[in-house]
Amino acid sequence: MNFEKLKENVDAAQVVEELIAISKKVFGKCDDEVKKVVEIFITESYLMGKKNQVKTFEE
């Protein structure tokens, strides 16, 4: 796996959906449970970041 190219693709992603699409390509041969777990982690990380950003502005 070319981690440098993967990092470039992740850095270039503009929205969470792009990260999910990249993860599906990377984990394409894995079962659906693995893909769902990765999607949950990405989505929850995004939501945590949004929540923490709001807290920072409120403080």
XYZ file of C-alpha atoms in Angstrom:
59
model
C 0.000 0.000 0.000
C 1.272 3.441 -0.902
C 0.808 5.341 2.356
C 2.147 8.576 0.893
C -0.555 8.596 -1.787
C -3.180 7.647 0.801
C -2.068 10.554 3.026
C -2.293 12.944 0.059
C -5.825 11.744 -0.722
C -6.905 12.098 2.907
C -5.369 15.578 3.141
C -7.140 16.609 -0.067
C -10.551 15.443 1.155
C -12.923 18.345 1.692
C -15.856 16.594 3.371
C -16.441 13.559 5.568
C -18.110 11.711 2.710
C -14.836 11.833 0.760
C -12.988 10.267 3.692
C -15.600 7.522 3.867
C -15.235 6.873 0.118
C -11.436 6.647 0.495
C -11.792 4.226 3.400
C -14.149 2.027 1.351
C -11.511 1.835 -1.387
C -8.777 0.956 1.105
C -10.879 -1.627 2.933
C -12.756 -2.765 -0.183
C -11.960 -6.450 0.241
C -12.906 -6.486 3.917
C -16.364 -7.461 5.061
C -19.150 -4.935 5.530
C -18.706 -4.863 9.324
C -15.154 -3.531 8.997
C -16.296 -0.841 6.549
C -19.137 0.143 8.892
C -16.754 0.412 11.875
C -14.413 2.674 9.881
C -17.368 4.807 8.763
C -18.557 5.145 12.371
C -15.081 6.194 13.541
C -14.763 8.805 10.789
C -18.233 10.205 11.413
C -17.855 10.303 15.196
C -14.409 11.941 14.923
C -15.926 14.627 12.725
C -18.800 15.198 15.154
C -16.410 15.342 18.139
C -14.315 17.913 16.315
C -17.401 20.023 15.612
C -18.526 19.750 19.244
C -15.071 20.695 20.572
C -14.879 23.609 18.145
C -18.170 24.984 19.475
C -16.949 24.603 23.068
C -13.774 26.498 22.230
C -15.701 29.416 20.758
C -18.102 29.507 23.717
C -15.307 29.616 26.318
